[in-house]
Coordinates of C-alpha atoms in Angstrom, one line a residue:
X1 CA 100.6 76.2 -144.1
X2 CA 101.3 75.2 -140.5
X3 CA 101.4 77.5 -137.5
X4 CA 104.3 76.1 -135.0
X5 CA 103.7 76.6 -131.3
X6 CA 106.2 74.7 -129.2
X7 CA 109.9 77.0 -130.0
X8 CA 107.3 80.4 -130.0
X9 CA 106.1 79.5 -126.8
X10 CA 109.4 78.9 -125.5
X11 CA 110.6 82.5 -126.6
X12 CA 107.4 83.8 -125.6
X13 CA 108.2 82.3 -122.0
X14 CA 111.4 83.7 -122.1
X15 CA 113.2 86.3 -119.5
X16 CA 114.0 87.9 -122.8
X17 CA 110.0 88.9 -122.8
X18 CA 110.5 90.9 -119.5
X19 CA 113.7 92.4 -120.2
X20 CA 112.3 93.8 -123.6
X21 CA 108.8 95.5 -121.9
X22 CA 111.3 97.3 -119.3
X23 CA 113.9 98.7 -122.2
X24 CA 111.0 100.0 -124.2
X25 CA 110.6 102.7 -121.3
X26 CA 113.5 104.3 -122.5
X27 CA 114.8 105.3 -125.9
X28 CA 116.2 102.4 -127.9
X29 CA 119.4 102.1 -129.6
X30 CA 121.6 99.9 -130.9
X31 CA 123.9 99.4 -128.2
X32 CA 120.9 99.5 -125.5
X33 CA 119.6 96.6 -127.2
X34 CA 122.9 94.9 -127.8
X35 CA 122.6 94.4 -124.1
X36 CA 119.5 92.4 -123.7
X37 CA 120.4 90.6 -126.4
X38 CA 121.5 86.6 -126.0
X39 CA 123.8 84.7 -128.7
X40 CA 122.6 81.2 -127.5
X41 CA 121.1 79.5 -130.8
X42 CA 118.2 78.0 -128.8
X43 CA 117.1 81.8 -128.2
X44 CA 117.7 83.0 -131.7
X45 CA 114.6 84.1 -133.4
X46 CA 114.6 82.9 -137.4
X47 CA 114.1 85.5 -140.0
X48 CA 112.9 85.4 -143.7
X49 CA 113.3 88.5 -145.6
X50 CA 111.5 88.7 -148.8
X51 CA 112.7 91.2 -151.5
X52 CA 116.4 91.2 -151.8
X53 CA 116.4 94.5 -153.9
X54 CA 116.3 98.2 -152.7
X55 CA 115.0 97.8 -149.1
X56 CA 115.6 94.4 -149.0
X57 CA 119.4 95.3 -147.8
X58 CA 118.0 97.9 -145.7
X59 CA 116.2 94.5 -144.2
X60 CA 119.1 92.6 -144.1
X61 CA 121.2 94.8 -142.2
X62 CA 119.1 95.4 -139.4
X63 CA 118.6 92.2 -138.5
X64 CA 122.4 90.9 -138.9
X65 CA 123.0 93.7 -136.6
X66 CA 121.5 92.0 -134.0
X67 CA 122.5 89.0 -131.8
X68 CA 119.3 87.6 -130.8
X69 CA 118.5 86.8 -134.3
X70 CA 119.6 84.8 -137.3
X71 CA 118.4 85.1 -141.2
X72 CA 117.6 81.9 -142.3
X73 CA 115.8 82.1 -145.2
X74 CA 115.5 84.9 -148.3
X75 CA 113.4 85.0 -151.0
X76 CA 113.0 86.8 -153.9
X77 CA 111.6 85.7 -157.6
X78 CA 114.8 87.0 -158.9
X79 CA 117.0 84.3 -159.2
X80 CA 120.1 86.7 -160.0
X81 CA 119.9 87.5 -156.2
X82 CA 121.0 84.2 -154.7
X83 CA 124.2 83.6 -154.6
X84 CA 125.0 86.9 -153.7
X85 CA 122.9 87.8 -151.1
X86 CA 123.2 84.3 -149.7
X87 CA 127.0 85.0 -148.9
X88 CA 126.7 88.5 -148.0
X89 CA 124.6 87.2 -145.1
X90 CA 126.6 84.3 -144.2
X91 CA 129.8 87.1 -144.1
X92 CA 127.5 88.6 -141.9
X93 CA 126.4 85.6 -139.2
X94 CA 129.8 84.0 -138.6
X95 CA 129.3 81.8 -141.5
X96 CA 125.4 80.5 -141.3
X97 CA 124.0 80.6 -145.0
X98 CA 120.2 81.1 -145.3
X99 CA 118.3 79.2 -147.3
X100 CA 117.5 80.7 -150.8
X101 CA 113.6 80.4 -152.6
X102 CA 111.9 82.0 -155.3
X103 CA 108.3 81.4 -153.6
X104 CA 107.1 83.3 -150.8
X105 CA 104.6 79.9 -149.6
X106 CA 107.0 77.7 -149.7
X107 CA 108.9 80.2 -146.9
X108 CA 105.9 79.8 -144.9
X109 CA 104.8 76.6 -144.5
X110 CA 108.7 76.1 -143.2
X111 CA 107.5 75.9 -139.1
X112 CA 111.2 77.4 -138.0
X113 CA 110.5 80.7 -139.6
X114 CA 109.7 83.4 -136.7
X115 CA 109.6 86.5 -138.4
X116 CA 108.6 87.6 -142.1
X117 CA 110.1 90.7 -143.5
X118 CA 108.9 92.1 -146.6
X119 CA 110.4 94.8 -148.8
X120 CA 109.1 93.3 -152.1
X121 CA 107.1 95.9 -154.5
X122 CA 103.9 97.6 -153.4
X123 CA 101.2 95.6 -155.1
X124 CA 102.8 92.5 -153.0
X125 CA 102.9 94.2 -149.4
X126 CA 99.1 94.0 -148.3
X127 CA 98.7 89.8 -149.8
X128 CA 102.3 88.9 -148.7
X129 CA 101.6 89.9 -145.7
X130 CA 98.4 88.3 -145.1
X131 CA 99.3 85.1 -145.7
X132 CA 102.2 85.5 -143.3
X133 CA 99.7 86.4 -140.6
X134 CA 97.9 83.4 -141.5
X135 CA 100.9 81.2 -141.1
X136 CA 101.5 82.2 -137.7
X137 CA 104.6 84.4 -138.4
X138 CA 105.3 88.1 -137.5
X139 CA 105.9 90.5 -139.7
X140 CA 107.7 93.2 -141.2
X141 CA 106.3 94.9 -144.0
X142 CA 107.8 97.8 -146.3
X143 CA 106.1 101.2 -146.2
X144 CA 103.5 101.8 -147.9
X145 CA 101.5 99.0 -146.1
X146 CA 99.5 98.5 -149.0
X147 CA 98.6 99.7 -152.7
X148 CA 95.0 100.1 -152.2
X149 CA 92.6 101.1 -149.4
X150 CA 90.7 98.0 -148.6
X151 CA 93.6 95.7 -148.8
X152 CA 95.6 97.4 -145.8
X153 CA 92.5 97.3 -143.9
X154 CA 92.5 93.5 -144.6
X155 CA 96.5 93.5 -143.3
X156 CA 94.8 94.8 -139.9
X157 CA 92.0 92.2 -139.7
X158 CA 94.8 89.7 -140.3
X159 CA 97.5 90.7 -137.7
X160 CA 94.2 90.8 -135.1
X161 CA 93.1 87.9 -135.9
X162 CA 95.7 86.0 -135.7
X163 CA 97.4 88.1 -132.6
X164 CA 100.7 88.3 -134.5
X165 CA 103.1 91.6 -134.2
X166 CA 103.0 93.4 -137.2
X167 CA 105.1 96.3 -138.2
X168 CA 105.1 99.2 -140.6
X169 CA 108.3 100.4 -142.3
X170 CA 108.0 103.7 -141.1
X171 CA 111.0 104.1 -139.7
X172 CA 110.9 108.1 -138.4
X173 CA 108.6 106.7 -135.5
X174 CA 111.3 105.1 -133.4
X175 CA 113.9 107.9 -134.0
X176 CA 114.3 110.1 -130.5
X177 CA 114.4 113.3 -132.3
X178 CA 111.2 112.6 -134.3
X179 CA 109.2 111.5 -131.6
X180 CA 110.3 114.4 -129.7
X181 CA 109.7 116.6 -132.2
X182 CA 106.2 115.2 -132.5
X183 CA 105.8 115.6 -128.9
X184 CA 106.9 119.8 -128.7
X185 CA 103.6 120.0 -131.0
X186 CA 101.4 117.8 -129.9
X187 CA 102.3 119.9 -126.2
X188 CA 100.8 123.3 -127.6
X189 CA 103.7 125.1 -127.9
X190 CA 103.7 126.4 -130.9
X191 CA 100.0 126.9 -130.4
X192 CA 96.8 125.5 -132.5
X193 CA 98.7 123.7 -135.2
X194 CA 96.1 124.2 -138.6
X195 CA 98.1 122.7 -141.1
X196 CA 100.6 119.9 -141.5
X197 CA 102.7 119.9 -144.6
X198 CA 104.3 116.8 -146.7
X199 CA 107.3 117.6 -148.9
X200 CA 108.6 115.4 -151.4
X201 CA 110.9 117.7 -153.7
X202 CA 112.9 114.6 -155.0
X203 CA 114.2 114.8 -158.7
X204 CA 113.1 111.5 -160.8
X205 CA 114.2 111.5 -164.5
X206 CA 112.1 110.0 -167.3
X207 CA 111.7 106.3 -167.3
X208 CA 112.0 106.1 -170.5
X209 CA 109.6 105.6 -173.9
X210 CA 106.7 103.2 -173.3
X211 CA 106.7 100.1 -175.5
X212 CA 106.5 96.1 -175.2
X213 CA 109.4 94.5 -173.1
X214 CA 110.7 91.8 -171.7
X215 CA 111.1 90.9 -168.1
X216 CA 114.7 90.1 -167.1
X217 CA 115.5 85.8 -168.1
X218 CA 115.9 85.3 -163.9
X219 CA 113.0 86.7 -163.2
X220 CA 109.7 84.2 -162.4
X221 CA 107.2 87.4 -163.9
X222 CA 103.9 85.4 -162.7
X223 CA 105.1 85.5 -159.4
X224 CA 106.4 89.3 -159.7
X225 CA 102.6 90.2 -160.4
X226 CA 101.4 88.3 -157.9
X227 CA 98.3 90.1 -157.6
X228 CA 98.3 92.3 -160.5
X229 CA 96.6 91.4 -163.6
X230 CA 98.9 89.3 -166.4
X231 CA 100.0 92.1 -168.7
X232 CA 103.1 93.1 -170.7
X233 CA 105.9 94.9 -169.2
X234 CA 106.2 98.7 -170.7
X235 CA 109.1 100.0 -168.9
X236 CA 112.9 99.5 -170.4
X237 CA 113.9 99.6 -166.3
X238 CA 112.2 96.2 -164.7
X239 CA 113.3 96.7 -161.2
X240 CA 112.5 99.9 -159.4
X241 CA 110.7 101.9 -162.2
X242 CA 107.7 99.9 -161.3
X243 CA 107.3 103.0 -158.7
X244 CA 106.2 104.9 -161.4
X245 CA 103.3 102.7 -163.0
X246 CA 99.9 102.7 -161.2
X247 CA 99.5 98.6 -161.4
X248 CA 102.3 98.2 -159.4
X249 CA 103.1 101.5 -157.1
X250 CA 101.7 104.5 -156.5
X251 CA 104.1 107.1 -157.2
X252 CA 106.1 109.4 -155.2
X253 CA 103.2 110.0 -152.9
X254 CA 103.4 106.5 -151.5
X255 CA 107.3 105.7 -152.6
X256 CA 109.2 108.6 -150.3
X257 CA 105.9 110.5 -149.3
X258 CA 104.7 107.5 -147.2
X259 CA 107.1 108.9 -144.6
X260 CA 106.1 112.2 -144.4
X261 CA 102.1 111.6 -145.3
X262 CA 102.5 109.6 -141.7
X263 CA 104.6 112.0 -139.8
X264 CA 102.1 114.5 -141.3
X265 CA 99.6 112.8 -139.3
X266 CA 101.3 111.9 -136.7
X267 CA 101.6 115.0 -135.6
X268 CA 98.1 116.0 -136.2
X269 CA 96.9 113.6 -133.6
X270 CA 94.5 112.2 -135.7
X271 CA 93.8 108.4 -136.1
X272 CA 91.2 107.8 -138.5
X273 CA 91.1 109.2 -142.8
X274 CA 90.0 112.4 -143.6
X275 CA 86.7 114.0 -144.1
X276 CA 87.3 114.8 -147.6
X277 CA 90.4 114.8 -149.9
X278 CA 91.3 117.2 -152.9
X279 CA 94.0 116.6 -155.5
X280 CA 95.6 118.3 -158.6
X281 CA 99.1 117.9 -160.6
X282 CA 100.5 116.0 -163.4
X283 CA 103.1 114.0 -165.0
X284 CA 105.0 117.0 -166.8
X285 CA 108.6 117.8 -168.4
X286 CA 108.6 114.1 -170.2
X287 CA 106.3 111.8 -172.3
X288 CA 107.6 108.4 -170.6
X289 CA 106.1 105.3 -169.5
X290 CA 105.2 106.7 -166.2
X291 CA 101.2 106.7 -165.2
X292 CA 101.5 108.4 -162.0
X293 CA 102.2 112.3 -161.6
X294 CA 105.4 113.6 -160.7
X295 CA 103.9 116.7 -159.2
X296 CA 101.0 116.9 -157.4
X297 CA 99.2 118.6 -154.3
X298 CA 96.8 117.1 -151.8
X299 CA 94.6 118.7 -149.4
X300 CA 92.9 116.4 -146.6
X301 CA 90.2 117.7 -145.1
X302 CA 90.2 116.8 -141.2
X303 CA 88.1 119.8 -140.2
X304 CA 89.9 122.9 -138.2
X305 CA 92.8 121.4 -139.8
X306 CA 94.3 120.0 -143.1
X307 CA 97.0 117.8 -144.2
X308 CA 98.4 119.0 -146.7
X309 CA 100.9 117.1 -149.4
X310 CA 103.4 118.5 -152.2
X311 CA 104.8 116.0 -154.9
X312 CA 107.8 118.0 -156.8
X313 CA 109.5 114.9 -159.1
X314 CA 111.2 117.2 -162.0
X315 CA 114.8 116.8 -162.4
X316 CA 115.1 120.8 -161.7
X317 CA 118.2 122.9 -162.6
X318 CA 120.6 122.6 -159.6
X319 CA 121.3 126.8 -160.2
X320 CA 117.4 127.2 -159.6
X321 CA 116.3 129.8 -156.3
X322 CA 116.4 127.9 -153.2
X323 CA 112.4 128.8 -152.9
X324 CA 112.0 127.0 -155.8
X325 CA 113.8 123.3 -154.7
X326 CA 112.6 123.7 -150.8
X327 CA 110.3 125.1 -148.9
X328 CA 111.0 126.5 -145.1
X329 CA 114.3 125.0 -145.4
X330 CA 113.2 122.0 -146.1
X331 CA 113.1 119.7 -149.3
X332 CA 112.1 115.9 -147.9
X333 CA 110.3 116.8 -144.7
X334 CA 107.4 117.8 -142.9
X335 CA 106.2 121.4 -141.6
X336 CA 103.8 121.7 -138.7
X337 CA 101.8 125.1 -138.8
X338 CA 100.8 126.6 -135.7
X339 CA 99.6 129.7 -134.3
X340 CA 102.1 130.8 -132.2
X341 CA 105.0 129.1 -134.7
X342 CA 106.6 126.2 -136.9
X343 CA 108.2 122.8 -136.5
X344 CA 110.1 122.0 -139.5
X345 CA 111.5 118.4 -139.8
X346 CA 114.0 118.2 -142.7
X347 CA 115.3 114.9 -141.9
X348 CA 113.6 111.3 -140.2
X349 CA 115.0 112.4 -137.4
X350 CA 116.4 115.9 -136.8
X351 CA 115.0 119.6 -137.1
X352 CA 114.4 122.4 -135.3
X353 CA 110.9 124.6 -134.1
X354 CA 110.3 128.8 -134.9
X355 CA 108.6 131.3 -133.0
X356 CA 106.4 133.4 -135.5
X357 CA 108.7 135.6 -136.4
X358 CA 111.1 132.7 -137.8
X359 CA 113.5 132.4 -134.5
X360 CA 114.4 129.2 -134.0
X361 CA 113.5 128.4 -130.0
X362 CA 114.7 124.4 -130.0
X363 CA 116.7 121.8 -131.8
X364 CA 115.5 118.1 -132.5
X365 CA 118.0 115.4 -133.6
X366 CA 118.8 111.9 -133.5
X367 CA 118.1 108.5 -134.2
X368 CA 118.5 106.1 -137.6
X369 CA 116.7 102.6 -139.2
X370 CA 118.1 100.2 -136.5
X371 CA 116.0 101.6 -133.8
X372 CA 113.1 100.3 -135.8
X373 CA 113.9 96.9 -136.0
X374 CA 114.8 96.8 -132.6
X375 CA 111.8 97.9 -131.7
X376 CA 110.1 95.2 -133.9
X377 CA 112.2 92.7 -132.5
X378 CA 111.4 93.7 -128.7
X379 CA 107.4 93.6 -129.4
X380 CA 108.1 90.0 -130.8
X381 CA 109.4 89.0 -127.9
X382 CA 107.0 91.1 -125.2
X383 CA 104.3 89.8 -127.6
X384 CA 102.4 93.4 -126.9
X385 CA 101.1 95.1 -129.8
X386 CA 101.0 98.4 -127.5
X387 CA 105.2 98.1 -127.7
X388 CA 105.2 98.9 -131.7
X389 CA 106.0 102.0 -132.3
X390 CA 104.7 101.5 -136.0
X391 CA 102.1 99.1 -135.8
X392 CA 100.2 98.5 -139.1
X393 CA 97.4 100.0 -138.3
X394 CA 99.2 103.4 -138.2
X395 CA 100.6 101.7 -141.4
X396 CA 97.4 101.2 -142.8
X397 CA 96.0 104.8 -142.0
X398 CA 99.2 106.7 -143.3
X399 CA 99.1 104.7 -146.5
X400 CA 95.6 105.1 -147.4
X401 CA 96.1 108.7 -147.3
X402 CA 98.3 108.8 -149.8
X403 CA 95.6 106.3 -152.0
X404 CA 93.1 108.6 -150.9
X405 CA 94.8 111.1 -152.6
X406 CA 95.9 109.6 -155.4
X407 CA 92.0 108.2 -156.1
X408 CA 90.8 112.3 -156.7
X409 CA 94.1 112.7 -159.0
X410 CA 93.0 109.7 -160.8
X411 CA 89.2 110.9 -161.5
X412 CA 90.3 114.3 -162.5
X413 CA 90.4 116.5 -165.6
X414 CA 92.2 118.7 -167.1
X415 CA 92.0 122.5 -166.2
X416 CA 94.0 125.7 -166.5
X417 CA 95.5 127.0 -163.9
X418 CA 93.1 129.5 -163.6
X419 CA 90.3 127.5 -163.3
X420 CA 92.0 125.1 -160.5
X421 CA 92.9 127.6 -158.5
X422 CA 89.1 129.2 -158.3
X423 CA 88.0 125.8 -157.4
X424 CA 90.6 125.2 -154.9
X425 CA 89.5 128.5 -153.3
X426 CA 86.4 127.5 -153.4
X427 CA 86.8 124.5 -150.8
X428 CA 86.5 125.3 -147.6
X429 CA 90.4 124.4 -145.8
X430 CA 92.5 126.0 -143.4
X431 CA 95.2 125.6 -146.6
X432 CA 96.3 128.6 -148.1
X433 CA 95.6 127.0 -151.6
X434 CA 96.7 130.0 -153.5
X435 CA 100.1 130.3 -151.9
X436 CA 100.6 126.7 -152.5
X437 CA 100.0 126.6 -156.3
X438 CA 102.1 129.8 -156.9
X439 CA 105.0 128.0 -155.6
X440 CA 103.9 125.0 -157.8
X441 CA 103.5 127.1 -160.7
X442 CA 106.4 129.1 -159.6
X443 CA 108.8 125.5 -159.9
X444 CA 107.2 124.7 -163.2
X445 CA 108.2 127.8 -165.2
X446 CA 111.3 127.5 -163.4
X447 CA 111.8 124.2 -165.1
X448 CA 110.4 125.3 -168.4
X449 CA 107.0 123.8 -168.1
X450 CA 104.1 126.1 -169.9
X451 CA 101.6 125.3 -167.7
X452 CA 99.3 127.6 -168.6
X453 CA 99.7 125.6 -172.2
X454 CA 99.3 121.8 -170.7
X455 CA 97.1 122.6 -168.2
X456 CA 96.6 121.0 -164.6
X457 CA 94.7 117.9 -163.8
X458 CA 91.9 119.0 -161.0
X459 CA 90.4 116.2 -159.2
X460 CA 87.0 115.7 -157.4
X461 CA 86.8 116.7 -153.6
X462 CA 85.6 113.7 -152.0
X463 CA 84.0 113.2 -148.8
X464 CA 84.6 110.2 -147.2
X465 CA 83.4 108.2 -144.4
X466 CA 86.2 107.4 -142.0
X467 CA 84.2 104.9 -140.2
X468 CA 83.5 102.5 -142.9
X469 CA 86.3 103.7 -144.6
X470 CA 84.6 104.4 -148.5
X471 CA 83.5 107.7 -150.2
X472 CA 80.2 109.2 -149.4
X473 CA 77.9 108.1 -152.3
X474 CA 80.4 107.9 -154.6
X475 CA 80.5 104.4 -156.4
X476 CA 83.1 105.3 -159.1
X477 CA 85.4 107.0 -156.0
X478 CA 84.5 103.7 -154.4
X479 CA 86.3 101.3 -157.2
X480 CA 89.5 103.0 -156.8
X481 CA 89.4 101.2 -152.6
X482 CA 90.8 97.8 -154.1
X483 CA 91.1 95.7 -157.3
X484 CA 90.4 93.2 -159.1
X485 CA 92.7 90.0 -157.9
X486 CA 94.9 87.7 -160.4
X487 CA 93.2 84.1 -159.4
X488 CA 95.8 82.3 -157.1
X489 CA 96.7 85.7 -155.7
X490 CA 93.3 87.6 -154.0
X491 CA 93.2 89.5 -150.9
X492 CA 90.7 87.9 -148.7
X493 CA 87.4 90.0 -148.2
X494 CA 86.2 91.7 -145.2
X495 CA 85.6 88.8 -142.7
X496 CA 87.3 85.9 -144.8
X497 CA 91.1 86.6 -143.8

């Protein structure tokens, strides 16, 4: 792979570098950034988008909706995906067809390819993009950042090391009503905040029986593993049910609850793991091909305060009690606890804050995805990190919080409910753990689930150490931070990106 300098230094030279430092004082949007945008192909920076499926359109789109830009390249190791998506994007850039590969490397060691963007599965995200990083590009990459620990910390060595601009797909962080939302509680005014709350209440159905199948004809399956051990696929639904098998994703924690998990933080002001993490839940209502749980709770331990996540996957009765479905009003959000009121963002980028008595004192809307990319674009060109609004080391953090979590699920056993809940109460939490598992155990029976009959899966707490980022004298915990790497397709180790 070579690392081009000659056209980079040229746009890094460019008045276009000034112009996008002095918009990032204000609020970006589409139209703002239409302005300091140039059409003159000599300015254009090249784009590869990798992943064509799901996100990848999501990709697509907000860079055609820019001037300053051109795709020039997609990949994907579905073949299906060519033709199509290589004419939707010419439809889209007066004509100009990117070049189509199956093979991320041979994308990279093209020297006219500026920017990666990657919205391929989660196993891929962390190694993908690594060796972007290491081929001199900037980056893109999907939310979560990574699918383990270790590996996302080895995404921030890279982008360091290599002083590339790398951004996370958490697209909440450049949306005006989010970050002003974030900034009425980080201001105090709905007092000490003690808990911030995740919410994923997002129906999945079953995935269907586990068996032996095969992967789609168009599909290169080596290089869909990538670095995932060789094994046989077990799903009827190749593309997107991967979500829903540990090897390759990590569930809705890290699927949908990536956003929230970060905005969760976000708001907390805190920039490092937790002191400890708690989990319980399970994969109930089905017998499928699914290995992660499709409700669970977990409680971060961050000292005076928690973070505190909710995982509600049944396909729930649309007739069910509103109490049963949401939660504060809200069912895909995030709920900031304080002691003089609530924040409660039902939305990326709208919602509205409470006094304690439930009044609602403000309002907080507006924003959507292409302030995101613009954003990227504009720390591309200012080449300063400090201009990402979602750099990947907040990428990194966010994401290994939902791993965290999902490492105590993983080592757990099963209990009653009894039994969890005197352990939960037994941790010391500003969580009101006992009013969090009634409502749990208040949707299962409302969905028909006998909990009290398939009991609850009750992890380990786990302290950890933030610093050096592993669990306090806990090897087993300690396997769960990475994995073992297909040869061809290993995450470097600490020091060797």
């Amino acid at each position: 792979m070579t690392i081009r300098k000659s056209r980079r230094e040229f746009l890094e030279d460019s008045m276009f570098a000034a112009a996008a430092a002095a918009a990032f004082a204000a609020p970006t949007s589409l139209l703002a950034a239409e302005e300091k945008q140039s059409k003159s192909p000599n300015e254009k920076l090249h784009v590869a988008v990798i992943g064509l499926n799901g996100r990848g359109n999501a990709h697509i789109g907000g860079f055609t909706n820019r001037d300053d830009v051109i795709i020039t390249h997609l990949c994907d190791v579905d073949s299906k995906f060519h033709e199509s998506k290589v004419e939707g994007v010419a439809k889209r850039q007066d004509g100009h067809k990117p070049k189509f590969e199956t093979d991320l490397r041979r994308v990279l060691d093209d020297p006219s390819v500026d920017i990666v963007s990657i919205a391929t599965p989660n196993h891929q995200h962390s190694l993908q993009a690594i060796w972007a990083l290491q081929a001199g590009k900037d980056v893109y990459v999907e939310k979560p950042v990574s699918h383990n620990v270790s590996e996302g910390r080895r995404a921030v060595e890279a982008a360091r090391k290599y002083n590339r601009i790398c951004q996370a797909g958490t697209q909440s962080r450049s949306n005006p009503g989010m970050i002003e939302a974030i900034e009425f509680v980080h201001s105090g005014k709905i007092g000490d905040v003690k808990v911030a709350r995740g919410l994923c209440y997002k129906p999945r159905k079953s995935i269907g029986p586990k068996g032996v199948y095969q992967p789609p004809k168009t599909v290169d399956y080596s290089l869909w593993l990538g670095p995932a051990q060789m094994q046989d696929v077990t799903r009827p639904q190749f593309h997107y049910d991967w979500h829903w098998q540990m090897p390759f994703g990590n569930g809705d924690l890290g699927n949908q609850g990536i956003h929230q998990m970060d905005l969760a933080r976000w708001g907390l002001n805190v920039n490092e793991l937790s002191k400890a993490v708690i989990s319980y839940g399970g994969r109930f209502g089905y017998d499928d091909a699914g290995t992660t749980p499709n409700t669970q709770v977990v409680v971060h331990d961050y000292g005076d305060k928690s973070l505190v996540f909710e995982v509600r996957g049944l396909v729930y009765d649309k007739k069910l009690k509103e109490s049963s479905v949401s939660y504060k009003g809200s069912k895909i959000g995030v709920i900031f606890e304080g002691t003089d009121g609530y924040v409660v963002m039902t939305t990326y980028h709208s919602g509205s804050a409470f006094d304690k008595d439930g009044n609602k004192i403000r309002d907080f809307n507006g924003g959507g995805d292409q302030n995101h990319y613009n954003n990227f674009v504009e720390a591309v060109r200012s080449r300063d990190v400090d201009h990402l609004n979602g750099d990947i080391l907040e990428g990194h953090l966010s994401s290994a919080l939902c791993h965290t979590g999902l490492i105590s699920y993983q080592m757990g056993e099963q209990v009653s409910p009894e039994e969890c809940l005197e352990r939960m109460e037994g941790i010391k939490t500003t969580e009101n753990v006992r009013a969090t598992m009634e409502r749990v155990q208040d949707h299962l029976r409302d969905n028909g689930v006998d909990i009290v009959k398939e009991g609850v899966t009750l992890g380990p707490m786990l302290p950890f150490d933030a610093k050096t980022e592993t669990f306090v004298d806990n090897k087993e915990a300690d396997g769960y931070l990475t994995r073992n790497y297909r040869k061809g397709f290993e995450v470097p180790a600490e020091g060797k990106v």
